[in-house]
């Protein structure tokens, strides 16, 4: 029912009512009608997500996102009076700009758009009083965003910038006919131009922003010049110097068939420094080889893709590499199965993803888009770079931006992973490893399948049951009971993967469908949608609609943090972070102090939180505050430099390339010894620390140190020399409880963690191959315990293994199983700690057995032997529940209480992708 906001309760006849259905991100017109004399319109709609648009002459348009669950609903829409808006677009010479795109964002969730006339004017007749901003784009001009102060707004567009790029040889002479490439963030594929007889290439029609440049002429190439910032209308000038490039031979083979089986037609990309916007591409020939270049001096990385194989990326190319680089690709596997509801009936159109860890322990996140993007990337990359063209043709085109109901800007994905009419699915080219299928459908709660180990070229079947979720509707109001519009509200499954986001409507209304039965609602203020200020935990019932009212808390006063040095001098650019320790008041913010040493943290006073301050040359500061005051003064002590030496042969020789790690208050810093064995750390805090030293040919050492001030800034604190002993090796096999070999088991000396941050296996550990075989080097001489762990297979160890320096102990067999396993988590991110249970009277304590090196858990301050008291306020009574509560969405926080001796500590830990 449409109501006239000017006359409260009065019906509004002849209002246009449109309903648009949300289908996999595309909004399709579903119904289009008008209200009758009573202001009513009746629309029959099935269950699902929709957008409602209501318009009437002289009234502000209203849009609202709706969720229907099959029940009849009555909606009341109030249309306030519109206030005419005129937007005048001119250029720097005050001439009108025609066909400029003007987008007006007000209290309505959807923007309103129009094109300027020949006189540069865009008129809007359905905009309410409140306007958030106006955005203008036009061909050949920089875009502009303004916050209007009147209903007749003039917006000036600036002329584009340009670059004159001079290409020189090593002797400083101009190089004619060189190819100059221009790229950058949001600027893909790169554009090209050629240098003229004077060696200058002109890049015109550029928008304000940051760009990268590179030049090439034959076998000569320049280093990429990164981060050139242009202001509106700026005429920039830069120089690029050519030098002799190097060429990298690459051979690609079938990893399952050995080196003799080449992969023909593999797409290979070489990127300097691993980040350059100017990749060098090629395809392997009949012998599986390709040579790529020219490449400037420095490090680089390779990526390879071939049909039927798992893509390989980030393969490092040494700075002085001249020999052929061999890459063995692994064949992809296949997953088949069915998606059904709780009654066993098939579900059509469920979207599928594959998650888990590959054979190297790296995280897998594969969906339909990731399969198509690499191929299209290569197809575009092998084509010649596009010539430089005016700004408008780089992607900023005239015309209103799409809104729900308009045709999609491009075709939907051509190979979406989804279930068919019978609920069946088939997923090809899946990376082998320990994987799960993640299934999403708008009418159900998303779900993860059981885990399965997929072999290269293998096949596995997984049946997934989607549970019916709940529907959640509510209103967001302020402390005075007034509705809060355009606030961000997220519905997050706290220990699973589901996350939905909406903005509250003009009357504070919001709704979610297919919600997990355990859900956390997070609310951010309209003026800052990336900082949540309220969390509400709910338990819902499947198939039911629940109503909730949320009260946005009154904004707290800001907290001023003033940072000074030992002499009271202000410290600029100090990093100031505040982390809330209240699960229901989420807050994590980092700012930098200004020239007066002050950082102003909004909405912070009164919180219970952890304050951290860091600045170059000073010792870091950290404190837990029961109630954050409105002003905090922090005086930082001077840091010291720490030096030392790594030796061998009883201290007679320095040992080069030893990895030295300094750990202090959860922060891990790494350096390497030079050719004399010397190393140095800068900006170290006086106090207790731990130092670990490792080298591939020697046994590692870890010990505690106490770092003291030296009294002088230029005098470092010297650690005693560290002598590394020659090490031995151990080899053997890992088998499961039935004696079958276990691929991908982690093997090390002593405890092998169950959870590690996603990434390479840390030093001191290796993984077993397809036959279960392992070789562990750098093991100290003497009797040691060699252990192994594999998710789904369990733990095992062999004690009293004799290790002799410079020799390999062989034949060690480690059988897995028997030990209690940590429960599988339905989350894609977790806290990288290994848990255990320890008897204490009539109950068991949940103990942190290991904190993974370099993890967010270590940075947050968790330690081995901490006893887990609670997770987000829920007591940790057993290991399985604790593991589930620790899991959640990547980047989300969890509040952990631990007993450390007789002290109860509260820590805020960020979840991260982990390897199992």
Short mmCIF file of N, CA and C in Angstrom, two decimals, residues 417-548:
data_model
loop_
_atom_site.label_atom_id
_atom_site.label_comp_id
_atom_site.label_asym_id
_atom_site.label_seq_id
_atom_site.Cartn_x
_atom_site.Cartn_y
_atom_site.Cartn_z
N UNK A 417 29.23 -23.79 -11.66
CA UNK A 417 29.13 -25.04 -10.93
C UNK A 417 27.82 -25.00 -10.16
N UNK A 418 26.85 -25.79 -10.58
CA UNK A 418 25.56 -25.81 -9.90
C UNK A 418 24.92 -27.18 -10.09
N UNK A 419 23.97 -27.48 -9.22
CA UNK A 419 23.27 -28.76 -9.29
C UNK A 419 22.18 -28.70 -10.36
N UNK A 420 21.90 -29.85 -11.00
CA UNK A 420 20.91 -29.89 -12.08
C UNK A 420 19.52 -30.19 -11.50
N UNK A 421 18.56 -30.53 -12.38
CA UNK A 421 17.18 -30.76 -11.96
C UNK A 421 17.06 -31.88 -10.93
N UNK A 422 17.96 -32.85 -11.01
CA UNK A 422 17.94 -33.97 -10.07
C UNK A 422 18.86 -33.75 -8.88
N UNK A 423 19.39 -32.54 -8.76
CA UNK A 423 20.29 -32.24 -7.65
C UNK A 423 21.70 -32.75 -7.85
N UNK A 424 21.98 -33.33 -9.02
CA UNK A 424 23.30 -33.90 -9.26
C UNK A 424 24.29 -32.83 -9.71
N UNK A 425 25.56 -33.08 -9.44
CA UNK A 425 26.60 -32.17 -9.88
C UNK A 425 27.84 -32.97 -10.27
N UNK A 426 28.67 -32.32 -11.10
CA UNK A 426 29.97 -32.89 -11.49
C UNK A 426 30.96 -31.73 -11.58
N UNK A 427 32.03 -31.82 -10.81
CA UNK A 427 33.03 -30.77 -10.75
C UNK A 427 34.35 -31.34 -11.25
N UNK A 428 34.84 -30.80 -12.37
CA UNK A 428 36.09 -31.28 -12.97
C UNK A 428 37.25 -30.36 -12.62
N UNK A 429 38.46 -30.87 -12.87
CA UNK A 429 39.70 -30.12 -12.65
C UNK A 429 39.80 -29.59 -11.22
N UNK A 430 39.44 -30.43 -10.27
CA UNK A 430 39.53 -30.06 -8.85
C UNK A 430 40.95 -30.35 -8.36
N UNK A 431 41.59 -29.39 -7.67
CA UNK A 431 42.93 -29.66 -7.14
C UNK A 431 42.90 -30.85 -6.18
N UNK A 432 43.79 -31.82 -6.36
CA UNK A 432 43.82 -32.95 -5.43
C UNK A 432 44.28 -32.51 -4.05
N UNK A 433 43.83 -33.21 -3.06
CA UNK A 433 44.15 -32.88 -1.67
C UNK A 433 42.99 -33.28 -0.79
N UNK A 434 42.94 -32.70 0.37
CA UNK A 434 41.83 -32.95 1.30
C UNK A 434 40.81 -31.83 1.09
N UNK A 435 39.66 -32.18 0.53
CA UNK A 435 38.72 -31.17 0.04
C UNK A 435 37.32 -31.39 0.60
N UNK A 436 36.52 -30.33 0.52
CA UNK A 436 35.10 -30.35 0.85
C UNK A 436 34.35 -29.55 -0.21
N UNK A 437 33.06 -29.84 -0.34
CA UNK A 437 32.21 -29.07 -1.24
C UNK A 437 31.36 -28.12 -0.40
N UNK A 438 31.44 -26.84 -0.72
CA UNK A 438 30.64 -25.81 -0.08
C UNK A 438 29.44 -25.52 -0.97
N UNK A 439 28.23 -25.64 -0.43
CA UNK A 439 27.00 -25.54 -1.23
C UNK A 439 26.16 -24.39 -0.70
N UNK A 440 25.68 -23.54 -1.64
CA UNK A 440 24.83 -22.41 -1.29
C UNK A 440 23.56 -22.42 -2.11
N UNK A 441 22.44 -22.05 -1.47
CA UNK A 441 21.16 -21.90 -2.15
C UNK A 441 20.35 -20.87 -1.36
N UNK A 442 19.67 -19.93 -2.05
CA UNK A 442 18.98 -18.85 -1.32
C UNK A 442 17.90 -19.32 -0.37
N UNK A 443 17.35 -20.53 -0.58
CA UNK A 443 16.26 -21.00 0.27
C UNK A 443 16.72 -21.90 1.41
N UNK A 444 18.03 -22.14 1.50
CA UNK A 444 18.56 -23.05 2.51
C UNK A 444 19.80 -22.46 3.16
N UNK A 445 20.18 -23.07 4.27
CA UNK A 445 21.42 -22.69 4.93
C UNK A 445 22.58 -23.34 4.19
N UNK A 446 23.60 -22.54 3.87
CA UNK A 446 24.73 -23.12 3.16
C UNK A 446 25.41 -24.18 4.02
N UNK A 447 26.05 -25.14 3.35
CA UNK A 447 26.57 -26.30 4.08
C UNK A 447 27.87 -26.77 3.45
N UNK A 448 28.71 -27.37 4.29
CA UNK A 448 29.94 -28.01 3.85
C UNK A 448 29.77 -29.52 3.89
N UNK A 449 30.26 -30.18 2.85
CA UNK A 449 30.21 -31.63 2.83
C UNK A 449 31.23 -32.21 3.79
N UNK A 450 31.24 -33.54 3.92
CA UNK A 450 32.32 -34.21 4.62
C UNK A 450 33.63 -34.00 3.87
N UNK A 451 34.75 -34.19 4.55
CA UNK A 451 36.05 -34.09 3.90
C UNK A 451 36.37 -35.39 3.17
N UNK A 452 37.09 -35.27 2.07
CA UNK A 452 37.51 -36.45 1.32
C UNK A 452 38.90 -36.17 0.75
N UNK A 453 39.73 -37.20 0.68
CA UNK A 453 41.05 -37.07 0.08
C UNK A 453 40.95 -37.41 -1.40
N UNK A 454 41.24 -36.44 -2.24
CA UNK A 454 41.14 -36.60 -3.70
C UNK A 454 42.54 -36.75 -4.27
N UNK A 455 42.78 -37.86 -4.97
CA UNK A 455 44.08 -38.12 -5.56
C UNK A 455 44.18 -37.43 -6.93
N UNK A 456 45.40 -37.17 -7.43
CA UNK A 456 45.55 -36.61 -8.78
C UNK A 456 44.88 -37.49 -9.82
N UNK A 457 44.01 -36.89 -10.63
CA UNK A 457 43.27 -37.64 -11.64
C UNK A 457 42.21 -38.55 -11.06
N UNK A 458 41.98 -38.48 -9.74
CA UNK A 458 41.03 -39.37 -9.09
C UNK A 458 39.62 -38.83 -9.09
N UNK A 459 38.73 -39.58 -8.46
CA UNK A 459 37.31 -39.23 -8.44
C UNK A 459 36.75 -39.58 -7.08
N UNK A 460 35.83 -38.76 -6.60
CA UNK A 460 35.18 -39.01 -5.32
C UNK A 460 33.74 -38.54 -5.39
N UNK A 461 32.89 -39.14 -4.55
CA UNK A 461 31.47 -38.77 -4.50
C UNK A 461 31.14 -38.20 -3.13
N UNK A 462 30.36 -37.12 -3.15
CA UNK A 462 29.96 -36.47 -1.91
C UNK A 462 28.50 -36.05 -2.01
N UNK A 463 27.70 -36.50 -1.05
CA UNK A 463 26.29 -36.12 -0.99
C UNK A 463 26.15 -35.03 0.08
N UNK A 464 25.46 -33.96 -0.26
CA UNK A 464 25.34 -32.82 0.64
C UNK A 464 23.87 -32.59 0.95
N UNK A 465 23.55 -32.51 2.24
CA UNK A 465 22.19 -32.21 2.68
C UNK A 465 22.14 -30.76 3.14
N UNK A 466 21.26 -29.96 2.49
CA UNK A 466 21.07 -28.58 2.89
C UNK A 466 19.90 -28.48 3.87
N UNK A 467 20.16 -27.89 5.01
CA UNK A 467 19.12 -27.72 6.01
C UNK A 467 18.31 -26.46 5.72
N UNK A 468 17.06 -26.51 6.10
CA UNK A 468 16.22 -25.33 5.94
C UNK A 468 16.60 -24.29 6.99
N UNK A 469 16.74 -23.08 6.55
CA UNK A 469 17.12 -22.01 7.46
C UNK A 469 15.91 -21.26 7.97
N UNK A 470 16.18 -20.17 8.59
CA UNK A 470 15.13 -19.31 9.14
C UNK A 470 15.08 -18.01 8.34
N UNK A 471 13.98 -17.29 8.46
CA UNK A 471 13.85 -15.95 7.92
C UNK A 471 13.91 -14.97 9.08
N UNK A 472 14.69 -13.93 8.90
CA UNK A 472 14.90 -12.96 9.97
C UNK A 472 14.51 -11.58 9.46
N UNK A 473 13.56 -10.96 10.14
CA UNK A 473 13.16 -9.60 9.82
C UNK A 473 13.33 -8.73 11.06
N UNK A 474 13.57 -7.45 10.83
CA UNK A 474 13.73 -6.59 11.99
C UNK A 474 13.77 -5.13 11.63
N UNK A 475 13.93 -4.32 12.66
CA UNK A 475 14.06 -2.88 12.51
C UNK A 475 15.25 -2.43 13.33
N UNK A 476 15.94 -1.44 12.78
CA UNK A 476 17.05 -0.83 13.49
C UNK A 476 16.62 0.57 13.91
N UNK A 477 16.70 0.84 15.20
CA UNK A 477 16.30 2.16 15.72
C UNK A 477 17.44 2.72 16.55
N UNK A 478 17.38 4.03 16.80
CA UNK A 478 18.39 4.63 17.67
C UNK A 478 17.88 4.63 19.11
N UNK A 479 18.64 5.20 20.01
CA UNK A 479 18.29 5.17 21.43
C UNK A 479 17.00 5.90 21.73
N UNK A 480 16.59 6.83 20.82
CA UNK A 480 15.34 7.57 21.01
C UNK A 480 14.16 6.88 20.34
N UNK A 481 14.38 5.70 19.74
CA UNK A 481 13.31 4.96 19.10
C UNK A 481 13.05 5.35 17.65
N UNK A 482 13.90 6.20 17.06
CA UNK A 482 13.72 6.61 15.68
C UNK A 482 14.39 5.62 14.74
N UNK A 483 13.80 5.36 13.55
CA UNK A 483 14.42 4.42 12.63
C UNK A 483 15.76 4.92 12.11
N UNK A 484 16.68 4.00 11.89
CA UNK A 484 18.00 4.33 11.36
C UNK A 484 18.08 3.77 9.95
N UNK A 485 18.27 4.64 8.97
CA UNK A 485 18.31 4.24 7.57
C UNK A 485 19.75 4.07 7.10
N UNK A 486 19.93 3.16 6.12
CA UNK A 486 21.19 2.95 5.40
C UNK A 486 22.35 2.58 6.31
N UNK A 487 22.04 1.89 7.39
CA UNK A 487 23.10 1.31 8.22
C UNK A 487 23.40 -0.09 7.71
N UNK A 488 24.64 -0.48 7.77
CA UNK A 488 25.03 -1.82 7.32
C UNK A 488 24.75 -2.84 8.42
N UNK A 489 24.10 -3.95 8.02
CA UNK A 489 23.81 -5.04 8.94
C UNK A 489 24.28 -6.33 8.29
N UNK A 490 25.13 -7.07 8.96
CA UNK A 490 25.63 -8.36 8.48
C UNK A 490 25.06 -9.48 9.34
N UNK A 491 24.59 -10.54 8.67
CA UNK A 491 24.18 -11.76 9.36
C UNK A 491 25.26 -12.81 9.10
N UNK A 492 25.94 -13.23 10.15
CA UNK A 492 27.10 -14.10 10.03
C UNK A 492 26.89 -15.37 10.84
N UNK A 493 27.06 -16.52 10.18
CA UNK A 493 27.08 -17.79 10.92
C UNK A 493 28.39 -17.82 11.71
N UNK A 494 28.34 -17.80 13.03
CA UNK A 494 29.56 -17.55 13.81
C UNK A 494 30.64 -18.60 13.64
N UNK A 495 30.25 -19.86 13.36
CA UNK A 495 31.26 -20.91 13.29
C UNK A 495 31.18 -21.66 11.97
N UNK A 496 30.64 -21.01 10.94
CA UNK A 496 30.55 -21.62 9.62
C UNK A 496 30.95 -20.58 8.58
N UNK A 497 30.42 -20.66 7.38
CA UNK A 497 30.90 -19.82 6.28
C UNK A 497 29.92 -18.74 5.87
N UNK A 498 28.65 -18.86 6.27
CA UNK A 498 27.62 -17.99 5.72
C UNK A 498 27.74 -16.56 6.22
N UNK A 499 27.60 -15.62 5.29
CA UNK A 499 27.61 -14.20 5.63
C UNK A 499 26.75 -13.45 4.63
N UNK A 500 25.77 -12.67 5.11
CA UNK A 500 24.91 -11.86 4.26
C UNK A 500 24.97 -10.42 4.74
N UNK A 501 24.82 -9.48 3.81
CA UNK A 501 24.90 -8.06 4.13
C UNK A 501 23.73 -7.32 3.51
N UNK A 502 23.09 -6.44 4.27
CA UNK A 502 22.03 -5.57 3.76
C UNK A 502 22.22 -4.18 4.37
N UNK A 503 21.50 -3.20 3.78
CA UNK A 503 21.40 -1.87 4.37
C UNK A 503 19.98 -1.68 4.87
N UNK A 504 19.83 -1.08 6.02
CA UNK A 504 18.49 -0.84 6.55
C UNK A 504 17.75 0.16 5.66
N UNK A 505 16.43 -0.04 5.55
CA UNK A 505 15.60 0.83 4.72
C UNK A 505 15.32 2.14 5.45
N UNK A 506 14.54 3.02 4.79
CA UNK A 506 14.26 4.34 5.37
C UNK A 506 13.56 4.23 6.72
N UNK A 507 12.74 3.17 6.90
CA UNK A 507 12.04 2.97 8.18
C UNK A 507 12.81 2.04 9.12
N UNK A 508 14.10 1.77 8.79
CA UNK A 508 14.92 0.90 9.63
C UNK A 508 14.75 -0.57 9.37
N UNK A 509 13.88 -0.93 8.41
CA UNK A 509 13.56 -2.35 8.16
C UNK A 509 14.75 -3.05 7.49
N UNK A 510 14.94 -4.33 7.86
CA UNK A 510 15.91 -5.19 7.18
C UNK A 510 15.41 -6.62 7.24
N UNK A 511 15.92 -7.45 6.34
CA UNK A 511 15.47 -8.85 6.31
C UNK A 511 16.57 -9.73 5.72
N UNK A 512 16.62 -10.97 6.21
CA UNK A 512 17.53 -11.99 5.71
C UNK A 512 16.75 -13.27 5.52
N UNK A 513 17.06 -14.01 4.46
CA UNK A 513 16.45 -15.31 4.23
C UNK A 513 17.48 -16.42 4.24
N UNK A 514 17.05 -17.66 4.51
CA UNK A 514 17.95 -18.80 4.54
C UNK A 514 19.06 -18.63 5.56
N UNK A 515 18.69 -18.12 6.76
CA UNK A 515 19.69 -17.79 7.77
C UNK A 515 20.05 -19.03 8.59
N UNK A 516 21.31 -19.14 8.94
CA UNK A 516 21.77 -20.20 9.82
C UNK A 516 21.03 -20.12 11.15
N UNK A 517 20.83 -21.27 11.80
CA UNK A 517 20.08 -21.29 13.05
C UNK A 517 20.89 -20.68 14.20
N UNK A 518 22.19 -20.62 14.07
CA UNK A 518 23.03 -19.82 14.95
C UNK A 518 23.54 -18.66 14.12
N UNK A 519 23.24 -17.44 14.52
CA UNK A 519 23.63 -16.29 13.69
C UNK A 519 24.02 -15.12 14.59
N UNK A 520 25.03 -14.40 14.15
CA UNK A 520 25.42 -13.15 14.80
C UNK A 520 25.05 -12.00 13.87
N UNK A 521 24.37 -11.00 14.40
CA UNK A 521 24.08 -9.78 13.65
C UNK A 521 25.10 -8.72 14.05
N UNK A 522 25.76 -8.15 13.04
CA UNK A 522 26.72 -7.08 13.26
C UNK A 522 26.17 -5.81 12.62
N UNK A 523 26.26 -4.69 13.33
CA UNK A 523 25.68 -3.43 12.86
C UNK A 523 26.78 -2.37 12.83
N UNK A 524 26.82 -1.63 11.70
CA UNK A 524 27.72 -0.49 11.56
C UNK A 524 26.91 0.78 11.36
N UNK A 525 27.42 1.89 11.79
CA UNK A 525 26.70 3.15 11.64
C UNK A 525 26.64 3.55 10.16
N UNK A 526 25.58 4.30 9.77
CA UNK A 526 25.47 4.70 8.36
C UNK A 526 26.67 5.48 7.85
N UNK A 527 27.29 6.29 8.70
CA UNK A 527 28.39 7.13 8.25
C UNK A 527 29.73 6.39 8.21
N UNK A 528 29.80 5.17 8.73
CA UNK A 528 31.04 4.39 8.70
C UNK A 528 30.67 2.91 8.64
N UNK A 529 30.47 2.41 7.43
CA UNK A 529 29.95 1.05 7.25
C UNK A 529 31.01 -0.04 7.35
N UNK A 530 32.25 0.34 7.64
CA UNK A 530 33.30 -0.67 7.77
C UNK A 530 33.77 -0.81 9.22
N UNK A 531 33.05 -0.20 10.14
CA UNK A 531 33.39 -0.33 11.56
C UNK A 531 32.13 -0.72 12.31
N UNK A 532 32.07 -1.98 12.75
CA UNK A 532 30.89 -2.47 13.46
C UNK A 532 30.92 -2.01 14.91
N UNK A 533 29.72 -1.68 15.43
CA UNK A 533 29.62 -1.16 16.79
C UNK A 533 28.68 -1.98 17.66
N UNK A 534 27.99 -2.96 17.07
CA UNK A 534 27.03 -3.76 17.83
C UNK A 534 27.03 -5.18 17.30
N UNK A 535 27.01 -6.15 18.22
CA UNK A 535 26.86 -7.56 17.86
C UNK A 535 25.71 -8.14 18.67
N UNK A 536 24.83 -8.86 18.01
CA UNK A 536 23.73 -9.54 18.69
C UNK A 536 23.71 -11.00 18.26
N UNK A 537 23.90 -11.91 19.21
CA UNK A 537 23.87 -13.35 18.92
C UNK A 537 22.45 -13.87 19.07
N UNK A 538 21.99 -14.65 18.06
CA UNK A 538 20.63 -15.17 18.06
C UNK A 538 20.63 -16.67 17.79
N UNK A 539 19.65 -17.34 18.35
CA UNK A 539 19.37 -18.74 18.02
C UNK A 539 17.97 -18.81 17.43
N UNK A 540 17.86 -19.38 16.22
CA UNK A 540 16.62 -19.36 15.46
C UNK A 540 16.10 -20.78 15.24
N UNK A 541 14.86 -20.87 14.74
CA UNK A 541 14.25 -22.16 14.42
C UNK A 541 14.09 -22.28 12.92
N UNK A 542 14.36 -23.47 12.41
CA UNK A 542 14.29 -23.71 10.97
C UNK A 542 12.86 -23.51 10.47
N UNK A 543 12.74 -22.86 9.31
CA UNK A 543 11.45 -22.71 8.66
C UNK A 543 10.56 -21.63 9.24
N UNK A 544 11.02 -20.92 10.26
CA UNK A 544 10.20 -19.90 10.89
C UNK A 544 10.73 -18.50 10.60
N UNK A 545 9.83 -17.52 10.67
CA UNK A 545 10.19 -16.12 10.52
C UNK A 545 10.32 -15.49 11.90
N UNK A 546 11.44 -14.89 12.17
CA UNK A 546 11.72 -14.31 13.47
C UNK A 546 11.79 -12.79 13.33
N UNK A 547 11.30 -12.10 14.33
CA UNK A 547 11.34 -10.65 14.37
C UNK A 547 12.34 -10.21 15.44
N UNK A 548 13.10 -9.17 15.12
CA UNK A 548 14.09 -8.67 16.07
C UNK A 548 14.16 -7.15 15.94
#
